[in-house]
mmCIF file of C-alpha atoms in Angstrom:
data_model
loop_
_atom_site.group_PDB
_atom_site.id
_atom_site.type_symbol
_atom_site.label_atom_id
_atom_site.label_comp_id
_atom_site.label_asym_id
_atom_site.label_seq_id
_atom_site.Cartn_x
_atom_site.Cartn_y
_atom_site.Cartn_z
ATOM 1 C CA GLU A 914 41.765 116.919 103.922
ATOM 2 C CA ILE A 915 45.653 117.748 102.307
ATOM 3 C CA PRO A 916 46.016 114.187 101.915
ATOM 4 C CA ILE A 917 42.371 112.867 100.977
ATOM 5 C CA ILE A 918 42.397 115.846 98.287
ATOM 6 C CA GLY A 919 45.743 114.894 96.955
ATOM 7 C CA HIS A 920 44.380 110.758 96.403
ATOM 8 C CA GLN A 921 41.851 112.110 94.610
ATOM 9 C CA THR A 922 43.205 114.085 92.565
ATOM 10 C CA ILE A 923 46.029 111.010 91.667
ATOM 11 C CA VAL A 924 42.791 109.032 91.304
ATOM 12 C CA LEU A 925 41.528 111.612 88.702
ATOM 13 C CA THR A 926 44.614 111.533 86.823
ATOM 14 C CA THR A 927 44.869 108.112 86.483
ATOM 15 C CA THR A 928 41.464 107.697 85.195
ATOM 16 C CA THR A 929 42.269 110.496 82.721
ATOM 17 C CA ALA A 930 45.329 108.612 81.810
ATOM 18 C CA ARG A 931 43.889 105.188 80.767
ATOM 19 C CA ARG A 932 41.194 107.292 78.743
ATOM 20 C CA SER A 933 43.658 108.870 76.166
ATOM 21 C CA TYR A 934 46.118 106.164 76.199
ATOM 22 C CA ALA A 935 42.998 103.909 74.974
ATOM 23 C CA THR A 936 42.739 106.492 71.844
ATOM 24 C CA LEU A 937 46.063 106.131 70.687
ATOM 25 C CA PRO A 938 47.254 103.490 68.275
ATOM 26 C CA GLY A 939 49.816 101.227 69.778
ATOM 27 C CA THR A 940 48.654 101.569 73.176
ATOM 28 C CA THR A 941 47.438 99.831 75.916
ATOM 29 C CA ASP A 942 45.041 100.156 79.347
ATOM 30 C CA ASN A 943 48.572 98.880 81.207
ATOM 31 C CA GLN A 944 50.754 102.149 79.677
ATOM 32 C CA GLN A 945 50.895 105.485 81.806
ATOM 33 C CA PRO A 946 52.833 108.381 82.141
ATOM 34 C CA GLN A 947 56.407 108.358 84.044
ATOM 35 C CA ASN A 948 55.765 111.011 86.298
ATOM 36 C CA GLN A 949 52.133 109.219 87.432
ATOM 37 C CA GLN A 950 54.118 106.193 88.148
ATOM 38 C CA VAL A 951 56.685 108.007 90.562
ATOM 39 C CA GLN A 952 53.665 110.214 92.291
ATOM 40 C CA GLN A 953 52.009 106.808 93.269
ATOM 41 C CA SER A 954 54.989 105.187 94.437
ATOM 42 C CA GLU A 955 56.060 108.367 96.386
ATOM 43 C CA VAL A 956 53.104 108.338 98.536
ATOM 44 C CA PRO A 957 53.383 104.935 100.234
ATOM 45 C CA ALA A 958 56.965 105.371 100.482
ATOM 46 C CA LYS A 959 56.142 108.616 102.565
ATOM 47 C CA LYS A 960 53.712 106.660 104.471
ATOM 48 C CA GLN A 961 55.695 104.182 105.523
ATOM 49 C CA SER A 962 58.419 106.427 106.596
ATOM 50 C CA LYS A 963 56.579 108.391 108.883
ATOM 51 C CA ILE A 964 55.306 104.429 110.041
ATOM 52 C CA VAL A 965 58.733 103.494 110.915
ATOM 53 C CA GLU A 966 59.530 107.003 112.338
ATOM 54 C CA LEU A 967 56.445 106.927 115.039
ATOM 55 C CA PHE A 968 57.492 103.111 115.642
ATOM 56 C CA GLN A 969 61.012 104.178 116.558
ATOM 57 C CA LYS A 970 59.545 107.058 118.660
ATOM 58 C CA SER A 971 57.390 104.889 120.492
ATOM 59 C CA LYS A 972 59.464 102.618 120.923
ATOM 60 C CA ALA A 973 62.320 105.357 122.384
ATOM 61 C CA LEU A 974 59.918 106.427 124.541
ATOM 62 C CA VAL A 975 58.581 102.633 126.570
ATOM 63 C CA VAL A 976 62.608 102.423 126.699
ATOM 64 C CA PHE A 977 62.734 105.509 128.588
ATOM 65 C CA TYR A 978 59.586 104.717 130.884
ATOM 66 C CA LYS A 979 60.739 101.797 131.670
ATOM 67 C CA ASN A 980 64.346 102.321 132.665
ATOM 68 C CA GLY A 981 62.660 105.482 134.823
ATOM 69 C CA LEU A 982 60.529 102.633 136.472
ATOM 70 C CA LYS A 983 63.623 101.072 137.425
ATOM 71 C CA GLU A 984 65.435 103.884 138.592
ATOM 72 C CA LEU A 985 62.207 104.705 140.754
ATOM 73 C CA TRP A 986 62.538 101.719 142.429
ATOM 74 C CA ALA A 987 66.144 101.815 142.858
ATOM 75 C CA ASN A 988 65.749 105.157 144.795
ATOM 76 C CA LYS A 989 62.885 103.521 146.645
ATOM 77 C CA LYS A 990 65.804 100.745 148.151
ATOM 78 C CA ALA A 991 67.814 103.514 148.615
ATOM 79 C CA ALA A 992 66.050 106.091 150.624
ATOM 80 C CA LYS A 993 64.673 103.285 152.801
ATOM 81 C CA ALA A 994 67.908 102.135 153.456
ATOM 82 C CA LEU A 995 69.040 105.666 154.630
ATOM 83 C CA ILE A 996 66.200 105.715 156.846
ATOM 84 C CA GLN A 997 67.195 102.708 158.904
ATOM 85 C CA GLN A 998 70.423 104.247 159.015
ATOM 86 C CA VAL A 999 69.082 107.139 160.909
ATOM 87 C CA GLU A 1000 66.684 105.356 163.289
ATOM 88 C CA GLN A 1001 69.453 102.015 163.749
ATOM 89 C CA GLN A 1002 72.588 103.921 163.579
ATOM 90 C CA GLY A 1003 72.135 107.868 164.124
ATOM 91 C CA TYR A 1004 73.096 108.434 160.847
ATOM 92 C CA GLN A 1005 73.353 112.371 159.594
ATOM 93 C CA LEU A 1006 71.662 113.285 156.511
ATOM 94 C CA THR A 1007 73.736 114.773 154.130
ATOM 95 C CA ARG A 1008 71.619 117.442 151.658
ATOM 96 C CA SER A 1009 71.938 114.782 149.299
ATOM 97 C CA ASP A 1010 70.223 112.044 150.816
ATOM 98 C CA TYR A 1011 67.558 114.152 152.430
ATOM 99 C CA GLN A 1012 66.457 114.912 148.936
ATOM 100 C CA LEU A 1013 66.705 111.521 147.516
ATOM 101 C CA ILE A 1014 64.393 110.255 150.449
ATOM 102 C CA HIS A 1015 61.960 113.300 149.611
ATOM 103 C CA LYS A 1016 61.808 112.516 145.662
ATOM 104 C CA SER A 1017 61.696 108.603 145.952
ATOM 105 C CA LYS A 1018 58.353 109.394 148.503
ATOM 106 C CA LYS A 1019 56.681 111.629 145.656
ATOM 107 C CA ASP A 1020 57.483 109.458 143.317
ATOM 108 C CA MET A 1021 55.836 105.711 144.873
ATOM 109 C CA ILE A 1022 52.908 108.277 145.315
ATOM 110 C CA LYS A 1023 52.260 108.865 141.910
ATOM 111 C CA LEU A 1024 53.362 105.670 140.794
ATOM 112 C CA ALA A 1025 49.759 103.635 140.486
ATOM 113 C CA PRO A 1026 48.389 106.451 137.584
ATOM 114 C CA PHE A 1027 51.545 106.635 135.664
ATOM 115 C CA GLY A 1028 51.795 102.447 135.973
ATOM 116 C CA LEU A 1029 48.244 102.186 134.845
ATOM 117 C CA ILE A 1030 48.839 104.879 131.868
ATOM 118 C CA PHE A 1031 52.436 103.378 130.596
ATOM 119 C CA LEU A 1032 50.584 99.596 130.285
ATOM 120 C CA VAL A 1033 47.658 101.331 128.788
ATOM 121 C CA LEU A 1034 48.815 103.361 126.637
ATOM 122 C CA PRO A 1035 52.566 104.492 127.046
ATOM 123 C CA GLU A 1036 52.223 107.067 123.725
ATOM 124 C CA SER A 1037 50.047 109.241 125.720
ATOM 125 C CA ILE A 1038 52.606 110.259 128.440
ATOM 126 C CA PRO A 1039 54.230 113.198 126.802
ATOM 127 C CA LEU A 1040 50.464 114.742 126.797
ATOM 128 C CA PHE A 1041 50.393 113.990 130.698
ATOM 129 C CA VAL A 1042 53.554 115.575 131.039
ATOM 130 C CA ILE A 1043 51.845 118.994 129.783
ATOM 131 C CA PHE A 1044 48.613 118.944 130.863
ATOM 132 C CA ALA A 1045 49.086 116.950 134.840
ATOM 133 C CA PRO A 1046 52.557 116.407 135.181
ATOM 134 C CA GLY A 1047 51.282 115.925 139.033
ATOM 135 C CA ILE A 1048 51.137 112.653 138.017
ATOM 136 C CA ILE A 1049 54.380 111.700 136.470
ATOM 137 C CA PRO A 1050 57.676 110.799 138.471
ATOM 138 C CA SER A 1051 60.300 112.864 137.926
ATOM 139 C CA THR A 1052 62.516 109.890 136.886
ATOM 140 C CA CYS A 1053 60.599 109.201 133.955
ATOM 141 C CA VAL A 1054 60.294 112.757 132.225
ATOM 142 C CA THR A 1055 63.178 113.872 130.201
ATOM 143 C CA GLU A 1056 64.916 117.531 130.373
ATOM 144 C CA SER A 1057 63.583 119.086 127.706
ATOM 145 C CA GLN A 1058 59.777 118.627 129.710
ATOM 146 C CA VAL A 1059 61.423 119.736 132.577
ATOM 147 C CA LEU A 1060 62.338 123.360 131.611
ATOM 148 C CA LYS A 1061 58.883 123.589 129.725
ATOM 149 C CA GLN A 1062 57.080 123.166 132.903
ATOM 150 C CA ARG A 1063 59.485 125.498 134.561
ATOM 151 C CA GLN A 1064 58.556 127.848 131.384
ATOM 152 C CA LYS A 1065 55.121 127.866 131.533
ATOM 153 C CA LEU A 1066 55.295 127.774 135.780
ATOM 154 C CA ASP A 1067 57.126 131.341 135.215
ATOM 155 C CA GLU A 1068 54.985 132.737 132.607
ATOM 156 C CA ALA A 1069 52.076 131.850 135.598
ATOM 157 C CA ARG A 1070 54.544 133.689 137.974
ATOM 158 C CA GLN A 1071 55.576 136.655 135.870
ATOM 159 C CA ARG A 1072 51.225 137.547 135.508
ATOM 160 C CA MET A 1073 50.622 136.856 139.169
ATOM 161 C CA SER A 1074 53.759 138.674 139.962
ATOM 162 C CA SER A 1075 52.836 141.940 137.459
ATOM 163 C CA ASN A 1076 48.813 141.856 139.393
ATOM 164 C CA VAL A 1077 50.391 141.925 142.531
ATOM 165 C CA ILE A 1078 52.966 145.058 142.432
ATOM 166 C CA THR A 1079 50.597 146.711 140.701
ATOM 167 C CA ALA A 1080 47.868 146.519 143.229
ATOM 168 C CA SER A 1081 50.333 147.556 145.865
ATOM 169 C CA HIS A 1082 51.818 150.330 143.914
ATOM 170 C CA GLN A 1083 48.307 151.827 143.919
ATOM 171 C CA ILE A 1084 47.583 150.716 146.805
ATOM 172 C CA GLY A 1085 51.203 152.738 148.239
ATOM 173 C CA ARG A 1086 52.106 150.034 150.930
ATOM 174 C CA ILE A 1087 54.431 147.571 150.111
ATOM 175 C CA THR A 1088 57.090 147.373 147.446
ATOM 176 C CA PRO A 1089 59.357 144.959 146.108
ATOM 177 C CA GLU A 1090 62.549 147.496 147.881
ATOM 178 C CA ASP A 1091 60.970 146.393 151.199
ATOM 179 C CA PHE A 1092 61.730 142.859 150.839
ATOM 180 C CA LEU A 1093 65.363 143.313 149.206
ATOM 181 C CA SER A 1094 67.452 143.623 152.301
ATOM 182 C CA LEU A 1095 66.475 141.301 155.600
ATOM 183 C CA ARG A 1096 66.177 144.806 158.139
ATOM 184 C CA LYS A 1097 63.216 146.409 156.222
ATOM 185 C CA PHE A 1098 62.304 142.570 155.477
ATOM 186 C CA LEU A 1099 61.624 141.869 159.109
ATOM 187 C CA LYS A 1100 60.251 145.852 159.406
ATOM 188 C CA ILE A 1101 57.425 144.211 157.100
ATOM 189 C CA ALA A 1102 56.950 141.016 159.079
ATOM 190 C CA LYS A 1103 56.464 142.672 162.396
ATOM 191 C CA GLY A 1104 54.014 145.083 161.659
ATOM 192 C CA TYR A 1105 51.957 142.228 159.598
ATOM 193 C CA GLN A 1106 52.472 139.281 161.350
ATOM 194 C CA TYR A 1107 48.841 138.393 162.355
ATOM 195 C CA ASP A 1108 48.070 139.568 158.643
ATOM 196 C CA PHE A 1109 50.069 137.127 157.187
ATOM 197 C CA GLU A 1110 49.359 133.766 159.354
ATOM 198 C CA LEU A 1111 48.574 131.042 156.917
ATOM 199 C CA PRO A 1112 45.273 130.562 159.098
ATOM 200 C CA GLN A 1113 44.099 134.318 158.597
ATOM 201 C CA ILE A 1114 44.441 133.850 154.809
ATOM 202 C CA SER A 1115 41.318 133.405 152.829
ATOM 203 C CA LYS A 1116 40.812 130.399 150.496
ATOM 204 C CA ASP A 1117 41.623 132.212 147.402
ATOM 205 C CA ASN A 1118 44.113 133.610 148.534
ATOM 206 C CA LEU A 1119 46.091 130.380 150.256
ATOM 207 C CA GLY A 1120 45.254 128.984 146.598
ATOM 208 C CA ALA A 1121 46.757 131.655 144.737
ATOM 209 C CA TYR A 1122 49.765 130.848 147.116
ATOM 210 C CA CYS A 1123 49.866 127.390 146.050
ATOM 211 C CA ARG A 1124 49.628 128.058 142.451
ATOM 212 C CA PHE A 1125 52.462 130.687 142.767
ATOM 213 C CA MET A 1126 54.692 127.728 144.814
ATOM 214 C CA GLY A 1127 54.077 125.040 141.994
ATOM 215 C CA LEU A 1128 51.658 123.198 144.456
ATOM 216 C CA LYS A 1129 48.199 121.982 143.727
ATOM 217 C CA SER A 1130 45.828 124.731 143.636
ATOM 218 C CA TRP A 1131 42.410 123.142 144.348
ATOM 219 C CA GLY A 1132 40.645 121.896 147.554
ATOM 220 C CA THR A 1133 38.843 123.461 150.671
ATOM 221 C CA LYS A 1134 40.563 126.262 152.786
ATOM 222 C CA GLY A 1135 42.587 123.368 155.219
ATOM 223 C CA MET A 1136 43.958 121.312 152.337
ATOM 224 C CA LEU A 1137 45.320 124.173 151.095
ATOM 225 C CA GLU A 1138 46.926 125.519 153.996
ATOM 226 C CA LYS A 1139 48.290 122.020 154.592
ATOM 227 C CA ARG A 1140 49.713 121.936 151.618
ATOM 228 C CA LEU A 1141 51.612 124.936 152.146
ATOM 229 C CA ASN A 1142 52.828 123.971 155.371
ATOM 230 C CA LYS A 1143 54.068 120.627 154.559
ATOM 231 C CA HIS A 1144 56.108 122.277 152.009
ATOM 232 C CA LEU A 1145 57.431 125.059 154.109
ATOM 233 C CA ASP A 1146 58.204 122.153 156.188
ATOM 234 C CA TYR A 1147 60.223 120.487 153.173
ATOM 235 C CA LEU A 1148 61.954 124.030 152.556
ATOM 236 C CA LEU A 1149 62.676 124.416 156.154
ATOM 237 C CA GLU A 1150 65.077 120.937 156.320
ATOM 238 C CA ASP A 1151 66.550 121.581 152.862
ATOM 239 C CA ASP A 1152 67.495 124.971 153.760
ATOM 240 C CA LYS A 1153 69.328 124.048 157.400
ATOM 241 C CA LEU A 1154 71.241 121.019 155.235
ATOM 242 C CA ILE A 1155 72.000 123.957 152.374
ATOM 243 C CA ALA A 1156 73.340 126.569 155.022
ATOM 244 C CA LYS A 1157 75.266 123.817 156.722
ATOM 245 C CA GLU A 1158 76.927 122.600 153.436
ATOM 246 C CA GLY A 1159 77.002 125.969 151.468
ATOM 247 C CA VAL A 1160 74.779 126.755 148.211
ATOM 248 C CA GLN A 1161 78.223 126.809 146.335
ATOM 249 C CA SER A 1162 78.590 123.046 146.953
ATOM 250 C CA LEU A 1163 74.741 122.471 144.709
ATOM 251 C CA SER A 1164 75.359 121.461 140.943
ATOM 252 C CA THR A 1165 73.824 124.133 138.340
ATOM 253 C CA PRO A 1166 70.606 121.468 138.141
ATOM 254 C CA ASP A 1167 70.423 121.277 141.897
ATOM 255 C CA LEU A 1168 70.515 125.594 141.985
ATOM 256 C CA GLN A 1169 67.598 125.309 139.468
ATOM 257 C CA GLN A 1170 65.408 123.047 141.394
ATOM 258 C CA ALA A 1171 65.813 124.715 144.480
ATOM 259 C CA VAL A 1172 65.072 128.124 143.321
ATOM 260 C CA GLU A 1173 61.923 126.889 141.514
ATOM 261 C CA GLU A 1174 60.633 125.092 144.760
ATOM 262 C CA ARG A 1175 61.080 128.499 146.585
ATOM 263 C CA GLY A 1176 59.199 130.290 144.300
ATOM 264 C CA MET A 1177 61.904 131.940 142.277
ATOM 265 C CA ARG A 1178 62.893 131.877 138.849
ATOM 266 C CA SER A 1179 65.192 129.083 137.524
ATOM 267 C CA VAL A 1180 65.119 130.135 133.829
ATOM 268 C CA ASN A 1181 66.897 132.179 131.677
ATOM 269 C CA VAL A 1182 68.916 133.085 135.062
ATOM 270 C CA ASP A 1183 73.222 132.436 135.174
ATOM 271 C CA GLU A 1184 74.858 130.476 137.988
ATOM 272 C CA GLU A 1185 75.807 133.425 140.001
ATOM 273 C CA GLN A 1186 72.128 134.669 140.160
ATOM 274 C CA LEU A 1187 70.612 131.402 141.037
ATOM 275 C CA GLN A 1188 73.036 131.387 144.021
ATOM 276 C CA GLN A 1189 72.694 135.147 145.488
ATOM 277 C CA SER A 1190 68.586 134.633 145.181
ATOM 278 C CA LEU A 1191 69.173 131.412 146.931
ATOM 279 C CA ASP A 1192 71.702 132.316 149.607
ATOM 280 C CA TYR A 1193 69.146 135.464 150.090
ATOM 281 C CA TRP A 1194 65.936 133.181 150.994
ATOM 282 C CA ILE A 1195 68.208 130.988 153.230
ATOM 283 C CA SER A 1196 69.000 134.173 155.496
ATOM 284 C CA VAL A 1197 65.866 135.419 155.280
ATOM 285 C CA HIS A 1198 63.897 131.678 156.304
ATOM 286 C CA LEU A 1199 66.606 130.581 158.966
ATOM 287 C CA ASN A 1200 66.684 134.236 160.966
ATOM 288 C CA GLU A 1201 66.980 134.190 164.385
ATOM 289 C CA GLN A 1202 65.495 137.688 164.907
ATOM 290 C CA GLU A 1203 62.460 138.237 163.937
ATOM 291 C CA SER A 1204 59.832 135.486 163.694
ATOM 292 C CA ILE A 1205 58.661 135.308 159.756
ATOM 293 C CA PRO A 1206 55.162 134.529 159.299
ATOM 294 C CA ARG A 1207 54.873 131.811 155.999
ATOM 295 C CA GLY A 1208 52.014 133.627 154.286
ATOM 296 C CA LEU A 1209 54.577 136.601 153.884
ATOM 297 C CA LEU A 1210 57.233 134.190 153.096
ATOM 298 C CA VAL A 1211 55.427 133.580 150.011
ATOM 299 C CA PHE A 1212 54.190 136.881 149.287
ATOM 300 C CA SER A 1213 56.934 138.113 149.104
ATOM 301 C CA ARG A 1214 58.235 135.840 146.480
ATOM 302 C CA MET A 1215 56.110 137.689 144.092
ATOM 303 C CA PHE A 1216 57.908 141.337 144.523
ATOM 304 C CA LEU A 1217 60.885 139.860 144.258
ATOM 305 C CA LEU A 1218 60.346 137.453 140.930
ATOM 306 C CA ASN A 1219 62.482 139.761 139.100
ATOM 307 C CA ALA A 1220 64.655 140.987 141.527
ATOM 308 C CA ASN A 1221 68.221 141.705 141.324
ATOM 309 C CA TYR A 1222 70.309 139.827 143.937
ATOM 310 C CA SER A 1223 73.828 141.039 143.214
ATOM 311 C CA LYS A 1224 75.652 142.241 146.565
#
C-alpha cells in the first residue's frame, strides 16, 4: 500500500503545481519545482536498483544450484567407483568413503523433484529449503541454510525434551542421570528391554521418535518403524568406522553433522562437547555387555539433549 500512496501523492502534487504555475505570469505548464523533479526521478531509480539486485541474486542462485548439481553427479560417479572396488577388490571403506556413498544415495533420490523445481521456478528453492528440506540435495544447500535447519530442529527437540523430562519427574521413574553413565544406562536397558523394542512402541511415539531424530514422521506404524531401523542401521556402521578412526579425526563440520544425526545438539556447542557427546554415544551403541533396545537409545536422547559430557 505504501508505494501506491506515495505515487498518488506525487501525482496530486504535480497537478497542484501545474495549476498554480499556470496562474503566474511568465510561466508555462512545463515548469515544475526542482524538488518535485528530484522526487519523480528517485522513484524509478529505486525500483530499477531493486530489480537489478533481485536479478543478480537470482543469477547467483542459479549458478550455485548448477554447481551443486554438478557436484551431485560427481559424487554419484565416485560412489559407484568405490562400490565397485569393494565388490571386486575387497576394498575397506573409510568413514569418508562411507559418508560419500550414503550422501550420494540420499541426494540421487531427491534429484527428480529438485530438478523439476529448478527447471520451472529456481527462485522458489529457498522456500522449499525452509518448508520442505527433504527434497533438496545436500549439495544445493548453503551453510547458512543448514544452520537454520539445525536451529529449527533444535527448537523442536528442546520442546520435546522438556515435555518428556517433566512427565518423567511427575511419574518419578526415569531421570536424565540414569543415562549419564554406561553402567546406569545398561541397568535401565535390562529393566525395560521389552518395552522399548520398536514393534512394542505405539505409532504416535514412533512418529515422535522419528521427528526427534530429524526423520519424516508421517506414514503407517510399519513405515515409521522401518524408517527408524534404516537410520539406526546406518548409524551403527558409521559408529564402527568412527570408533576405528577415532572421534578426534573428524573435522568440526563432520562432528556437527554426526551429533545432529544421532539426536544430539549441534548448535551453540563447542568442539570438545561435540567430541565427548559423540564418544559417549558410541560407547553406548557399540557396548558388548548388554543389548540396548533401539527405542531406548532414541528415548535417551530426549533426556540427554542438554547434558554436560565433561569428564
